[in-house]
mmCIF file of C-alpha atoms in Angstrom:
data_model
loop_
_atom_site.group_PDB
_atom_site.id
_atom_site.type_symbol
_atom_site.label_atom_id
_atom_site.label_comp_id
_atom_site.label_asym_id
_atom_site.label_seq_id
_atom_site.Cartn_x
_atom_site.Cartn_y
_atom_site.Cartn_z
ATOM 1 C CA ASP A 1 -113.363 123.525 49.657
ATOM 2 C CA THR A 2 -116.838 124.607 50.662
ATOM 3 C CA GLY A 3 -115.868 127.637 52.752
ATOM 4 C CA VAL A 4 -116.618 131.292 52.106
ATOM 5 C CA SER A 5 -114.569 132.644 49.224
ATOM 6 C CA GLN A 6 -113.798 136.223 48.271
ATOM 7 C CA ASP A 7 -112.373 137.701 45.116
ATOM 8 C CA PRO A 8 -110.024 139.412 44.630
ATOM 9 C CA ARG A 9 -107.835 138.859 47.668
ATOM 10 C CA HIS A 10 -105.981 142.100 47.086
ATOM 11 C CA LYS A 11 -106.905 145.231 45.179
ATOM 12 C CA ILE A 12 -104.831 148.339 44.643
ATOM 13 C CA THR A 13 -106.570 151.267 43.039
ATOM 14 C CA LYS A 14 -106.165 154.970 42.551
ATOM 15 C CA ARG A 15 -108.322 157.459 44.369
ATOM 16 C CA GLY A 16 -111.496 158.165 42.454
ATOM 17 C CA GLN A 17 -111.726 154.772 40.773
ATOM 18 C CA ASN A 18 -114.565 152.332 41.302
ATOM 19 C CA VAL A 19 -113.956 148.851 42.700
ATOM 20 C CA THR A 20 -116.139 145.780 43.076
ATOM 21 C CA PHE A 21 -115.609 142.800 45.342
ATOM 22 C CA ARG A 22 -117.309 139.452 45.206
ATOM 23 C CA CYS A 23 -118.238 137.041 47.968
ATOM 24 C CA ASP A 24 -119.406 133.460 47.530
ATOM 25 C CA PRO A 25 -120.957 132.155 50.740
ATOM 26 C CA ILE A 26 -121.146 128.580 51.883
ATOM 27 C CA SER A 27 -123.728 126.794 49.804
ATOM 28 C CA GLU A 28 -127.249 127.064 51.241
ATOM 29 C CA HIS A 29 -126.278 129.688 53.791
ATOM 30 C CA ASN A 30 -129.055 132.202 53.497
ATOM 31 C CA ARG A 31 -127.421 134.980 55.501
ATOM 32 C CA LEU A 32 -124.499 136.951 54.158
ATOM 33 C CA TYR A 33 -122.634 139.725 55.951
ATOM 34 C CA TRP A 34 -120.116 142.383 54.913
ATOM 35 C CA TYR A 35 -117.670 143.856 57.389
ATOM 36 C CA ARG A 36 -114.821 146.338 57.136
ATOM 37 C CA GLN A 37 -111.692 145.917 59.208
ATOM 38 C CA THR A 38 -109.003 148.550 59.500
ATOM 39 C CA LEU A 39 -105.543 147.750 60.780
ATOM 40 C CA GLY A 40 -105.514 146.694 64.411
ATOM 41 C CA GLN A 41 -109.265 147.083 64.823
ATOM 42 C CA GLY A 42 -112.218 144.751 65.066
ATOM 43 C CA PRO A 43 -114.523 144.154 62.110
ATOM 44 C CA GLU A 44 -117.179 146.834 61.706
ATOM 45 C CA PHE A 45 -120.561 145.822 60.379
ATOM 46 C CA LEU A 46 -121.509 147.236 56.988
ATOM 47 C CA THR A 47 -124.571 145.350 55.814
ATOM 48 C CA TYR A 48 -126.237 141.965 55.690
ATOM 49 C CA PHE A 49 -128.633 139.991 53.537
ATOM 50 C CA GLN A 50 -131.116 137.255 54.123
ATOM 51 C CA ASN A 51 -131.419 135.562 50.775
ATOM 52 C CA GLU A 52 -131.623 138.445 48.300
ATOM 53 C CA ALA A 53 -133.101 140.957 50.749
ATOM 54 C CA GLN A 54 -130.795 143.525 52.260
ATOM 55 C CA LEU A 55 -131.981 143.699 55.867
ATOM 56 C CA GLU A 56 -129.777 146.356 57.404
ATOM 57 C CA LYS A 57 -127.161 148.883 56.391
ATOM 58 C CA SER A 58 -124.734 150.563 58.753
ATOM 59 C CA ARG A 59 -124.320 154.302 58.632
ATOM 60 C CA LEU A 60 -120.711 153.469 57.703
ATOM 61 C CA LEU A 61 -122.111 152.478 54.329
ATOM 62 C CA SER A 62 -122.078 155.854 52.639
ATOM 63 C CA ASN A 63 -123.854 156.503 49.364
ATOM 64 C CA ARG A 64 -120.631 155.575 47.556
ATOM 65 C CA PHE A 65 -121.069 151.983 48.743
ATOM 66 C CA SER A 66 -123.605 149.568 47.355
ATOM 67 C CA ALA A 67 -124.088 145.882 47.991
ATOM 68 C CA GLU A 68 -126.199 143.395 46.126
ATOM 69 C CA ARG A 69 -127.133 139.761 46.343
ATOM 70 C CA PRO A 70 -129.357 139.390 43.292
ATOM 71 C CA LYS A 71 -130.129 135.684 43.405
ATOM 72 C CA GLY A 72 -129.582 135.017 47.074
ATOM 73 C CA SER A 73 -126.269 133.324 46.421
ATOM 74 C CA PHE A 74 -123.103 135.368 45.798
ATOM 75 C CA SER A 75 -122.886 139.024 46.743
ATOM 76 C CA THR A 76 -121.006 142.032 45.407
ATOM 77 C CA LEU A 77 -119.825 145.125 47.226
ATOM 78 C CA GLU A 78 -119.064 148.143 45.065
ATOM 79 C CA ILE A 79 -117.278 151.276 46.154
ATOM 80 C CA GLN A 80 -117.557 154.248 43.830
ATOM 81 C CA ARG A 81 -115.099 157.134 43.699
ATOM 82 C CA THR A 82 -112.761 155.481 46.177
ATOM 83 C CA GLU A 83 -111.031 157.572 48.820
ATOM 84 C CA GLN A 84 -107.869 156.827 50.785
ATOM 85 C CA GLY A 85 -110.012 156.296 53.871
ATOM 86 C CA ASP A 86 -111.609 153.307 52.165
ATOM 87 C CA SER A 87 -108.351 151.380 52.474
ATOM 88 C CA ALA A 88 -109.178 148.395 54.673
ATOM 89 C CA MET A 89 -109.845 144.683 54.697
ATOM 90 C CA TYR A 90 -113.364 143.873 53.544
ATOM 91 C CA LEU A 91 -114.645 140.678 55.100
ATOM 92 C CA CYS A 92 -117.576 138.583 54.060
ATOM 93 C CA ALA A 93 -119.258 136.004 56.247
ATOM 94 C CA SER A 94 -122.211 133.672 55.928
ATOM 95 C CA SER A 95 -124.456 131.740 58.266
ATOM 96 C CA HIS A 96 -127.609 129.666 58.340
ATOM 97 C CA PRO A 97 -129.860 130.433 61.312
ATOM 98 C CA LEU A 98 -131.499 127.032 61.216
ATOM 99 C CA ALA A 99 -128.338 124.998 60.774
ATOM 100 C CA GLY A 100 -127.841 124.516 64.495
ATOM 101 C CA ASP A 101 -124.743 126.653 64.604
ATOM 102 C CA PRO A 102 -125.502 130.355 64.876
ATOM 103 C CA TYR A 103 -122.023 131.569 64.275
ATOM 104 C CA ALA A 104 -120.784 132.989 61.018
ATOM 105 C CA PHE A 105 -118.059 131.565 58.823
ATOM 106 C CA PHE A 106 -115.699 134.192 57.515
ATOM 107 C CA GLY A 107 -113.957 134.422 54.185
ATOM 108 C CA PRO A 108 -110.286 135.363 53.780
ATOM 109 C CA GLY A 109 -111.126 138.993 53.014
ATOM 110 C CA THR A 110 -110.288 141.440 50.247
ATOM 111 C CA ARG A 111 -107.571 143.905 51.146
ATOM 112 C CA LEU A 112 -108.154 147.247 49.440
ATOM 113 C CA THR A 113 -105.415 149.830 49.107
ATOM 114 C CA VAL A 114 -106.372 153.220 47.705
ATOM 115 C CA LEU A 115 -103.425 155.270 46.527
ATOM 116 C CA ALA B 1 -127.503 149.662 71.117
ATOM 117 C CA GLN B 2 -125.396 146.627 71.749
ATOM 118 C CA THR B 3 -121.689 147.168 72.402
ATOM 119 C CA VAL B 4 -118.736 144.898 73.076
ATOM 120 C CA THR B 5 -115.716 146.101 75.048
ATOM 121 C CA GLN B 6 -112.306 144.487 75.230
ATOM 122 C CA SER B 7 -110.227 146.506 77.649
ATOM 123 C CA GLN B 8 -106.891 144.782 76.993
ATOM 124 C CA PRO B 9 -105.369 145.879 73.663
ATOM 125 C CA GLU B 10 -102.391 143.525 74.146
ATOM 126 C CA MET B 11 -101.405 140.707 76.429
ATOM 127 C CA SER B 12 -98.438 138.412 76.766
ATOM 128 C CA VAL B 13 -98.160 134.974 78.305
ATOM 129 C CA GLN B 14 -95.366 132.495 78.739
ATOM 130 C CA GLU B 15 -95.668 129.322 76.726
ATOM 131 C CA ALA B 16 -97.497 126.587 78.686
ATOM 132 C CA GLU B 17 -99.008 129.128 81.070
ATOM 133 C CA THR B 18 -102.643 130.211 81.374
ATOM 134 C CA VAL B 19 -104.018 133.551 80.231
ATOM 135 C CA THR B 20 -107.442 135.162 80.516
ATOM 136 C CA LEU B 21 -108.793 137.692 78.041
ATOM 137 C CA SER B 22 -111.576 139.993 79.219
ATOM 138 C CA CYS B 23 -114.760 141.030 77.474
ATOM 139 C CA THR B 24 -117.830 142.913 78.592
ATOM 140 C CA TYR B 25 -120.927 143.703 76.595
ATOM 141 C CA ASP B 26 -124.023 145.766 76.886
ATOM 142 C CA THR B 27 -127.472 144.602 75.881
ATOM 143 C CA SER B 28 -131.041 144.731 77.042
ATOM 144 C CA GLU B 29 -131.860 141.421 75.381
ATOM 145 C CA SER B 30 -132.061 138.061 77.126
ATOM 146 C CA ASP B 31 -131.564 135.715 74.171
ATOM 147 C CA TYR B 32 -128.263 136.089 72.380
ATOM 148 C CA TYR B 33 -124.981 134.412 71.536
ATOM 149 C CA LEU B 34 -121.430 135.258 72.465
ATOM 150 C CA PHE B 35 -118.325 134.221 70.575
ATOM 151 C CA TRP B 36 -114.581 134.404 70.667
ATOM 152 C CA TYR B 37 -112.918 134.566 67.269
ATOM 153 C CA LYS B 38 -109.208 134.189 66.577
ATOM 154 C CA GLN B 39 -107.445 136.000 63.735
ATOM 155 C CA PRO B 40 -103.804 134.969 63.213
ATOM 156 C CA PRO B 41 -101.575 137.467 61.385
ATOM 157 C CA SER B 42 -102.644 137.770 57.750
ATOM 158 C CA ARG B 43 -104.925 134.809 58.115
ATOM 159 C CA GLN B 44 -108.607 134.063 58.171
ATOM 160 C CA MET B 45 -110.834 134.672 61.168
ATOM 161 C CA ILE B 46 -111.917 131.439 62.830
ATOM 162 C CA LEU B 47 -114.291 130.652 65.647
ATOM 163 C CA VAL B 48 -112.685 129.591 68.935
ATOM 164 C CA ILE B 49 -115.677 129.102 71.198
ATOM 165 C CA ARG B 50 -119.342 130.073 71.508
ATOM 166 C CA GLN B 51 -121.842 130.458 74.306
ATOM 167 C CA GLU B 52 -125.625 130.620 74.221
ATOM 168 C CA ALA B 53 -126.925 133.125 76.752
ATOM 169 C CA TYR B 54 -129.663 130.807 78.015
ATOM 170 C CA LYS B 55 -127.098 128.195 79.033
ATOM 171 C CA GLN B 56 -125.663 128.624 82.495
ATOM 172 C CA GLN B 57 -122.870 126.137 81.945
ATOM 173 C CA ASN B 58 -119.665 127.683 80.676
ATOM 174 C CA ALA B 59 -118.541 126.465 77.270
ATOM 175 C CA THR B 60 -115.248 124.632 76.881
ATOM 176 C CA GLU B 61 -113.297 123.571 73.792
ATOM 177 C CA ASN B 62 -110.138 121.667 74.650
ATOM 178 C CA ARG B 63 -107.694 124.253 76.083
ATOM 179 C CA PHE B 64 -110.198 127.085 75.674
ATOM 180 C CA SER B 65 -112.923 127.875 78.173
ATOM 181 C CA VAL B 66 -115.097 130.824 79.020
ATOM 182 C CA ASN B 67 -116.350 132.414 82.193
ATOM 183 C CA PHE B 68 -119.823 133.675 81.332
ATOM 184 C CA GLN B 69 -121.382 135.959 83.909
ATOM 185 C CA LYS B 70 -124.748 136.971 82.467
ATOM 186 C CA ALA B 71 -125.777 139.368 85.206
ATOM 187 C CA ALA B 72 -122.452 141.155 85.013
ATOM 188 C CA LYS B 73 -122.477 140.977 81.194
ATOM 189 C CA SER B 74 -118.995 139.542 81.227
ATOM 190 C CA PHE B 75 -117.559 136.904 78.907
ATOM 191 C CA SER B 76 -113.875 136.142 79.451
ATOM 192 C CA LEU B 77 -111.758 133.613 77.572
ATOM 193 C CA LYS B 78 -109.250 131.411 79.346
ATOM 194 C CA ILE B 79 -106.500 129.726 77.373
ATOM 195 C CA SER B 80 -104.715 126.956 79.241
ATOM 196 C CA ASP B 81 -101.317 125.528 78.369
ATOM 197 C CA SER B 82 -100.641 128.368 75.906
ATOM 198 C CA GLN B 83 -98.929 127.369 72.678
ATOM 199 C CA LEU B 84 -96.986 129.416 70.145
ATOM 200 C CA GLY B 85 -99.805 128.847 67.662
ATOM 201 C CA ASP B 86 -102.195 130.692 69.946
ATOM 202 C CA ALA B 87 -100.548 134.008 69.064
ATOM 203 C CA ALA B 88 -103.202 136.067 67.301
ATOM 204 C CA MET B 89 -105.783 138.806 67.634
ATOM 205 C CA TYR B 90 -108.747 137.614 69.643
ATOM 206 C CA PHE B 91 -112.134 139.204 69.134
ATOM 207 C CA CYS B 92 -115.085 138.940 71.441
ATOM 208 C CA ALA B 93 -118.385 139.121 69.580
ATOM 209 C CA TYR B 94 -122.080 139.320 70.349
ATOM 210 C CA ARG B 95 -125.046 138.314 68.283
ATOM 211 C CA LEU B 96 -128.749 138.617 68.747
ATOM 212 C CA ARG B 97 -130.714 135.703 67.400
ATOM 213 C CA ASP B 98 -130.949 136.028 63.612
ATOM 214 C CA ASP B 99 -129.089 139.316 63.555
ATOM 215 C CA LYS B 100 -125.715 140.792 62.805
ATOM 216 C CA ILE B 101 -122.562 140.147 64.815
ATOM 217 C CA ILE B 102 -120.964 142.964 66.782
ATOM 218 C CA PHE B 103 -117.255 142.750 67.522
ATOM 219 C CA GLY B 104 -114.981 144.234 70.135
ATOM 220 C CA LYS B 105 -111.768 145.980 69.133
ATOM 221 C CA GLY B 106 -109.688 142.915 69.886
ATOM 222 C CA THR B 107 -106.846 141.801 72.112
ATOM 223 C CA ARG B 108 -103.478 140.957 70.584
ATOM 224 C CA LEU B 109 -102.036 137.937 72.354
ATOM 225 C CA HIS B 110 -98.284 137.313 72.349
ATOM 226 C CA ILE B 111 -96.873 133.945 73.385
ATOM 227 C CA LEU B 112 -93.405 134.120 74.902
ATOM 228 C CA PRO B 113 -91.225 131.049 74.298
#
């Protein structure tokens, strides 16, 4: 399968712990996006990368959140000192602006539960 | 700032009937894309249909079609011959060229057998 993959699919953690999620985009997709989706709501933009460069960060991305894409391939999203309000589905998507299809392919998401 | 508004939190339609989901957006740009994504319960988000703003012709994909009114900034989705498998959250989304995607809050569609 050459789709977007995310790991883990589910994460339960205690408040105050750090968590890290991984996203592997579709091969050769140079754009990678992170979104957060709370129950019954639409995905909210967090940040996106073109290759290894982080082009934009939402104000939703507090200083407890950090995202990296060190080699322009996979990306990680880390949340430090988790809070109950961080509980959500974290979605990753990728796209290639020059591939003829401008839409983004989404991964299955990582569901985070903070106790 | 660009925004996407879906004014119908939930809708229901009888199986085999037609339903239209509404979406409006706000932008000052002229070159952009619009999408409808489908998210079944506990499943992955998938693209239903897309529309390039410079194209006047409305996009169609089998039973799915859109009514794109650029001047009114309206982008509705019509589902014909509704099937039980169409039950899902539907998200309208907007994207500037080479930029992030902005989503509406979604419309939950129920299919009544």
